[in-house]
XYZ file of C-alpha atoms in Angstrom:
486
model
C 64.883 149.909 74.082
C 62.416 147.249 75.233
C 60.027 146.110 72.532
C 56.283 146.364 73.295
C 54.393 143.065 73.360
C 52.276 142.965 70.188
C 48.579 142.188 70.163
C 47.335 138.997 68.525
C 44.162 137.339 67.288
C 44.810 133.855 68.614
C 41.718 131.951 69.751
C 41.470 129.934 72.940
C 38.655 128.501 75.047
C 38.655 127.383 78.644
C 38.602 123.828 77.343
C 41.509 124.205 74.943
C 43.502 126.219 77.490
C 43.063 123.522 80.129
C 44.078 120.831 77.651
C 47.164 122.730 76.453
C 48.380 123.637 79.951
C 47.256 120.588 81.946
C 45.144 123.056 83.874
C 41.883 122.792 85.787
C 38.668 124.458 84.615
C 36.965 126.381 87.415
C 34.397 128.026 85.186
C 33.482 127.518 81.521
C 30.419 129.212 80.034
C 28.809 127.377 77.140
C 27.536 130.598 75.580
C 30.994 132.204 75.126
C 33.478 129.433 74.341
C 36.163 131.407 72.485
C 38.412 134.192 73.686
C 40.207 136.093 70.920
C 43.577 137.657 71.696
C 45.848 136.562 74.562
C 47.745 138.993 76.797
C 49.946 139.047 79.889
C 49.666 142.813 80.392
C 46.390 143.767 82.069
C 46.404 147.087 80.177
C 46.448 145.271 76.826
C 43.469 143.001 77.451
C 40.626 143.581 74.996
C 36.956 142.808 75.433
C 36.441 139.147 74.689
C 40.152 138.366 75.127
C 42.144 136.143 77.465
C 44.512 137.161 80.256
C 47.369 135.036 81.581
C 48.403 136.317 85.011
C 52.194 136.041 85.171
C 54.073 136.780 88.377
C 57.208 138.780 87.506
C 60.028 140.491 89.381
C 58.164 143.812 89.536
C 54.473 142.971 89.136
C 52.083 140.101 89.768
C 49.315 139.799 87.178
C 46.997 138.394 89.847
C 46.870 141.860 91.434
C 45.026 143.220 88.402
C 42.208 140.699 87.986
C 39.484 143.227 88.790
C 40.843 145.591 86.111
C 41.003 142.753 83.593
C 37.440 141.687 84.308
C 36.289 145.310 83.939
C 37.927 145.429 80.518
C 35.707 142.559 79.433
C 38.120 139.628 79.434
C 36.321 136.389 78.736
C 39.027 133.990 80.001
C 41.517 134.128 82.870
C 44.440 131.724 83.231
C 45.612 131.892 86.851
C 47.942 130.168 89.280
C 46.210 127.613 91.458
C 44.337 129.116 94.387
C 43.638 132.475 92.750
C 40.382 131.731 90.938
C 37.942 130.516 93.550
C 37.221 133.883 95.157
C 36.479 135.655 91.879
C 32.936 136.894 91.294
C 30.918 135.656 88.343
C 32.274 136.764 84.999
C 35.101 135.387 82.878
C 35.863 131.723 82.402
C 38.700 130.606 84.667
C 41.450 128.015 84.262
C 43.974 127.365 87.026
C 47.465 126.045 86.300
C 50.584 125.085 88.222
C 52.752 127.811 86.653
C 51.373 130.649 84.534
C 54.696 131.328 82.768
C 54.794 127.699 81.652
C 51.148 128.036 80.642
C 51.904 131.098 78.485
C 54.435 129.035 76.552
C 52.103 126.041 76.323
C 49.293 128.189 74.898
C 51.678 129.558 72.270
C 52.854 126.045 71.421
C 49.231 124.954 70.924
C 48.639 127.956 68.671
C 51.682 127.068 66.573
C 50.418 123.511 66.147
C 47.066 124.900 65.002
C 48.902 127.195 62.562
C 50.633 124.199 61.026
C 47.302 122.381 60.705
C 45.653 125.440 59.134
C 48.269 125.427 56.376
C 46.997 121.967 55.363
C 48.923 120.894 52.249
C 51.022 124.053 52.180
C 54.425 124.096 53.861
C 54.678 125.906 57.198
C 58.257 126.383 58.313
C 59.780 127.664 61.544
C 63.304 129.082 61.433
C 64.840 129.500 64.897
C 67.989 131.572 65.410
C 70.284 131.917 68.404
C 73.904 132.834 69.081
C 76.095 134.978 71.294
C 76.243 137.750 68.684
C 74.516 138.512 65.406
C 71.253 136.696 66.031
C 69.070 139.784 65.672
C 70.717 140.882 62.416
C 70.536 137.322 61.062
C 66.851 137.186 62.020
C 66.087 140.480 60.297
C 67.931 139.462 57.132
C 66.338 136.003 57.033
C 62.849 137.465 57.495
C 63.468 139.979 54.704
C 64.668 137.235 52.353
C 61.776 134.867 53.117
C 59.254 137.685 52.696
C 60.227 137.885 49.017
C 59.009 134.293 48.659
C 55.864 134.135 50.826
C 54.242 135.731 53.866
C 56.681 135.735 56.787
C 56.081 136.427 60.473
C 59.134 137.320 62.561
C 60.281 138.290 66.026
C 59.898 141.996 66.674
C 62.800 143.706 68.401
C 64.087 141.786 71.400
C 61.072 139.554 72.109
C 63.237 136.466 72.435
C 62.647 135.218 75.989
C 59.975 133.143 77.758
C 57.451 135.975 77.682
C 58.447 137.604 74.398
C 58.805 134.554 72.181
C 55.345 133.094 72.951
C 53.851 136.524 72.263
C 55.438 136.460 68.798
C 54.250 132.908 68.145
C 50.681 133.875 69.086
C 50.796 136.420 66.251
C 51.060 133.691 63.619
C 48.085 133.646 61.262
C 46.924 131.190 58.618
C 48.293 133.219 55.700
C 51.850 133.087 57.037
C 54.091 130.496 55.425
C 57.236 131.202 57.442
C 58.015 132.085 61.040
C 61.484 133.445 61.859
C 62.043 133.392 65.595
C 64.950 134.717 67.634
C 65.730 132.784 70.809
C 67.762 134.339 73.612
C 69.328 132.859 76.715
C 70.289 134.055 80.171
C 69.677 130.976 82.349
C 70.108 127.240 81.994
C 67.512 125.440 79.931
C 66.044 128.578 78.371
C 66.798 127.702 74.736
C 65.439 124.187 75.227
C 62.261 125.635 76.740
C 61.810 128.130 73.899
C 62.399 125.413 71.315
C 59.658 123.333 72.942
C 57.286 126.276 72.462
C 58.271 126.643 68.799
C 59.865 123.404 67.527
C 62.106 124.471 64.633
C 62.324 123.114 61.113
C 65.562 125.036 60.588
C 67.945 125.903 63.445
C 70.708 128.503 63.116
C 73.465 129.043 65.680
C 75.453 132.109 64.687
C 78.349 131.657 67.134
C 79.232 130.756 70.715
C 80.884 133.295 72.990
C 80.541 133.881 76.701
C 77.566 136.231 76.590
C 75.366 135.539 79.658
C 77.888 132.909 80.774
C 77.303 133.866 84.409
C 73.773 132.471 84.309
C 74.601 129.112 82.729
C 77.773 127.940 84.433
C 80.417 130.552 83.700
C 82.299 129.263 80.666
C 82.113 129.048 76.890
C 81.414 125.324 77.039
C 78.375 126.073 79.192
C 77.122 128.586 76.624
C 77.739 126.071 73.817
C 75.649 123.490 75.636
C 72.756 125.924 75.991
C 72.908 127.222 72.421
C 73.287 123.679 71.097
C 69.877 122.822 72.510
C 68.483 124.460 69.367
C 70.163 121.788 67.236
C 68.990 119.080 69.643
C 65.395 120.260 69.141
C 65.389 119.377 65.426
C 63.637 116.277 64.113
C 65.051 114.006 61.415
C 63.437 116.221 58.776
C 65.067 119.357 60.145
C 68.065 121.350 58.921
C 70.903 122.446 61.209
C 72.844 125.519 60.093
C 76.148 126.002 61.897
C 78.976 128.516 61.818
C 81.855 126.736 60.087
C 84.325 129.201 61.635
C 83.296 128.293 65.193
C 84.376 124.874 66.453
C 82.091 125.110 69.476
C 79.049 125.576 67.243
C 80.017 122.747 64.907
C 80.615 120.458 67.877
C 77.001 120.836 68.983
C 75.774 119.269 65.729
C 76.620 115.919 67.352
C 73.496 116.365 69.515
C 71.148 116.845 66.571
C 68.903 114.343 64.815
C 68.676 116.661 61.801
C 68.832 114.831 58.503
C 70.666 117.739 56.874
C 73.454 120.040 57.997
C 74.644 123.210 56.266
C 77.514 125.410 57.387
C 78.305 129.056 56.741
C 81.250 131.382 57.141
C 84.669 132.010 55.618
C 86.119 128.515 56.091
C 87.079 126.700 52.909
C 84.749 123.794 53.722
C 81.684 125.944 54.522
C 78.756 124.963 52.295
C 77.670 128.621 52.245
C 80.910 130.575 52.024
C 81.772 134.252 51.965
C 84.213 134.149 49.067
C 84.883 137.874 48.860
C 83.886 141.073 50.631
C 84.705 144.550 49.391
C 84.013 147.321 51.879
C 81.943 150.215 50.579
C 82.583 152.247 53.707
C 79.420 153.738 55.123
C 77.380 152.157 52.308
C 78.079 148.599 53.456
C 79.787 145.808 51.524
C 79.840 144.087 48.159
C 79.750 140.323 48.688
C 80.321 137.156 46.689
C 78.735 134.116 48.354
C 79.224 130.526 47.195
C 76.528 127.931 47.947
C 75.882 124.244 47.289
C 73.012 124.705 44.819
C 73.153 127.417 42.209
C 75.791 129.888 41.060
C 77.523 132.240 43.514
C 75.511 135.232 44.656
C 76.928 138.697 43.992
C 75.098 141.195 46.208
C 75.428 144.544 47.973
C 74.645 144.570 51.700
C 73.744 148.014 53.112
C 75.063 147.111 56.587
C 78.618 147.848 57.679
C 81.281 145.388 58.773
C 82.283 141.786 58.213
C 80.074 140.487 61.016
C 76.948 141.684 59.180
C 78.218 140.024 55.998
C 78.575 136.688 57.810
C 75.067 137.163 59.203
C 73.772 137.514 55.643
C 75.484 134.282 54.624
C 73.748 132.518 57.520
C 70.418 134.084 56.558
C 70.769 132.931 52.955
C 71.500 129.386 54.109
C 68.436 129.437 56.385
C 66.204 130.924 53.691
C 67.131 128.335 51.093
C 66.677 125.543 53.657
C 63.237 126.801 54.738
C 61.937 127.593 51.260
C 63.483 124.662 49.417
C 64.549 126.891 46.547
C 67.723 128.755 45.584
C 67.723 132.529 45.796
C 68.649 134.758 42.890
C 70.671 137.951 42.878
C 67.481 139.834 42.070
C 65.558 138.373 45.017
C 68.384 139.127 47.430
C 68.660 142.687 46.115
C 64.891 143.136 46.535
C 65.031 141.835 50.097
C 67.905 144.116 51.053
C 66.385 147.282 49.585
C 64.811 148.412 52.845
C 67.180 146.704 55.291
C 68.508 149.119 57.880
C 70.457 148.595 61.086
C 68.069 148.427 64.076
C 68.368 151.057 66.802
C 71.480 150.531 68.879
C 72.833 147.732 66.683
C 75.739 149.012 64.557
C 73.599 151.930 63.406
C 75.485 154.772 61.735
C 74.665 158.330 62.758
C 76.280 161.140 60.738
C 76.246 164.182 63.011
C 75.716 167.727 61.666
C 79.097 168.873 62.993
C 80.996 166.129 61.189
C 81.656 163.036 63.342
C 80.306 159.645 62.290
C 78.919 157.675 65.246
C 78.624 153.894 65.198
C 75.788 153.390 67.698
C 76.086 149.834 69.013
C 74.658 150.561 72.445
C 71.986 147.874 72.615
C 74.247 145.355 74.351
C 77.789 144.032 74.528
C 79.751 140.840 75.012
C 83.297 139.885 73.986
C 82.331 138.626 70.522
C 80.163 141.618 69.660
C 82.779 144.030 71.064
C 85.465 142.616 68.780
C 83.150 142.757 65.781
C 82.229 146.374 66.549
C 85.878 147.376 66.937
C 86.686 145.751 63.591
C 83.897 147.752 61.976
C 85.111 150.948 63.644
C 88.599 150.337 62.290
C 87.270 149.703 58.776
C 85.144 152.854 58.751
C 87.970 154.986 60.102
C 90.351 153.719 57.408
C 87.784 154.386 54.684
C 87.435 158.013 55.837
C 91.099 158.472 56.811
C 89.745 159.422 60.214
C 90.711 159.005 63.843
C 89.013 156.046 65.568
C 87.443 156.794 68.957
C 85.798 154.189 71.197
C 83.480 154.927 74.124
C 83.291 151.645 75.992
C 80.998 150.424 78.746
C 81.357 147.333 80.894
C 80.377 143.906 79.552
C 78.008 142.418 82.137
C 77.059 138.851 83.094
C 80.429 137.287 82.264
C 80.895 135.733 85.697
C 84.387 134.487 86.534
C 85.590 135.441 83.043
C 84.908 139.153 83.543
C 88.386 140.402 84.457
C 90.170 138.368 81.791
C 87.701 139.329 79.084
C 87.929 143.026 79.877
C 91.727 142.792 79.742
C 91.462 141.096 76.348
C 89.102 143.860 75.267
C 91.920 146.292 75.944
C 94.122 144.342 73.528
C 91.334 144.432 70.927
C 90.993 148.210 71.332
C 94.686 148.658 70.604
C 94.642 146.152 67.740
C 91.766 148.046 66.092
C 93.900 151.169 65.898
C 91.768 153.167 68.337
C 93.415 156.514 69.029
C 91.201 157.552 71.963
C 89.240 155.254 74.301
C 86.788 156.631 76.873
C 85.425 154.353 79.590
C 82.004 154.490 81.229
C 83.084 153.163 84.621
C 83.027 149.708 86.150
C 85.252 147.040 84.616
C 85.737 149.151 81.497
C 88.733 150.603 83.341
C 90.447 147.183 83.117
C 90.219 147.399 79.332
C 91.475 150.983 79.380
C 94.491 150.099 81.519
C 95.477 147.360 79.069
C 94.893 149.584 76.041
C 96.908 152.385 77.623
C 99.929 150.102 77.956
C 99.709 149.563 74.198
C 99.850 153.289 73.530
C 96.153 154.188 73.288
C 95.106 157.514 74.808
C 92.490 156.717 77.441
C 90.008 158.621 79.604
C 88.749 156.636 82.589
C 85.397 158.300 83.280
C 83.670 157.018 86.446
C 80.216 156.711 84.871
C 78.298 157.099 81.641
C 77.288 160.716 82.316
C 80.910 161.767 82.719
C 81.863 159.681 79.689
C 79.307 161.641 77.664
C 80.807 164.935 78.801
C 84.308 163.739 77.918
C 83.162 162.556 74.502
C 81.523 165.896 73.708
C 84.686 167.712 74.751
C 87.184 165.478 72.957
C 85.567 164.148 69.767
C 86.713 165.981 66.636
C 84.625 166.762 63.574
C 86.431 164.199 61.433
C 86.313 161.309 63.954
C 84.552 157.979 63.685
C 83.175 157.105 67.131
C 82.054 153.701 68.397
C 79.745 153.752 71.433
C 79.096 150.342 72.959
C 78.326 148.709 76.322
C 76.002 146.263 77.991
C 72.341 147.254 78.160
C 72.402 148.247 81.818
C 75.276 150.687 81.208
C 72.955 153.003 79.281
C 75.637 154.029 76.789
C 72.996 155.531 74.503
C 73.318 158.608 76.734
C 76.704 159.197 75.099
C 75.156 159.036 71.622
C 72.437 161.471 72.665
C 74.994 163.889 74.093
C 77.047 163.803 70.887
C 73.894 164.334 68.789
C 72.827 167.307 70.894
C 76.295 168.804 70.681
C 76.196 168.346 66.917
C 72.919 170.248 66.659
C 74.303 173.132 68.702
C 77.503 173.415 66.659
């Protein structure tokens, strides 16, 4: 489910690249000062473009310099020591770290984008959180696009390679940029925020997703996510989840001159006053806000978590645009909103079952939200709730406890049948079994798929969810294929 890196039309010269990256110019031709389009994939380099040679876990961009030159690249940004042996051809800039340079080039492009807007507002909305950040990003981008041209993160391009690639796609006609920022190691959010300094920062929630890489606990995750609030200037707006004390606590680090909160809490400035489930068609929502009458809208995404994400997106949109939304604008924005692949996407199978495909990833917060949605859909259809569960990865020392708590959540959601995909999922199944849930402890995802095909009934609602590396989408595919054969 990886998202391809998009092409861009950003301009850079050897001189501007060296200035932005604190690099050293080895070669700069006066007759061809500008490269148009920056890439880190040698296969995506266009004639007259620039190539930044990043050394990754699987490939080293420096191994492909001959291919890049043959494609007609006009500028190479390389790690020190790699440029001197190159034959005549492209301009060359050497830097200490090419990954840092990729971010620095994107940051320079964003500054130029702001300057190109001149007297017109250019606003960056940055969104992070342990769960819901992608949905919030999609909803915020859809809302802002009803007001002016909006550029947004595609798919999962939210890390140190992906986010700069999105930023480089900004063009002068864009008024808004909505950027998702992810985290798996210490300092990552702070680094991403330095590439794209936000005007509006949204933290959806703090769980223990990726806790293993940042210290192991929720407080460690809060510190990392809170870096997005710390990145705001005095003119910025911090938007925090009023229902999450860890999120609200991080506001203390921010210089933002304005703070808005969202959620169900009575003191939230943007508050979900009422939600009526429409089953598979989503929810009807009433949302109070500080300026303007309450909004009364229909959200075509299922579950309460998506509704809260919309409240956050509305708060961010009004902060970035400086104007209150209307029911009509929200309805227009939501017309074409659909759940992304693997993120609470409903799949009605030909043989009857309804599958809630939430296979993109999993952590404790998103698991609980998905189970709540499963329970709601099953009640609406008077159906049996089935959960196919994969392990939640990267939880560090919390792993055993969190998988045991997941078992409690499975039982609390009224799941009748739970099928595991191996690994620590069996800890959740053992706990759920003690609470009376029928469980099938499959050793791996392939066996789990076979068990699901054999056991799922035509009237069932089935949640399939696990961390990305589990590959739980194989279960969805097996159920779909079985449905076509029925």
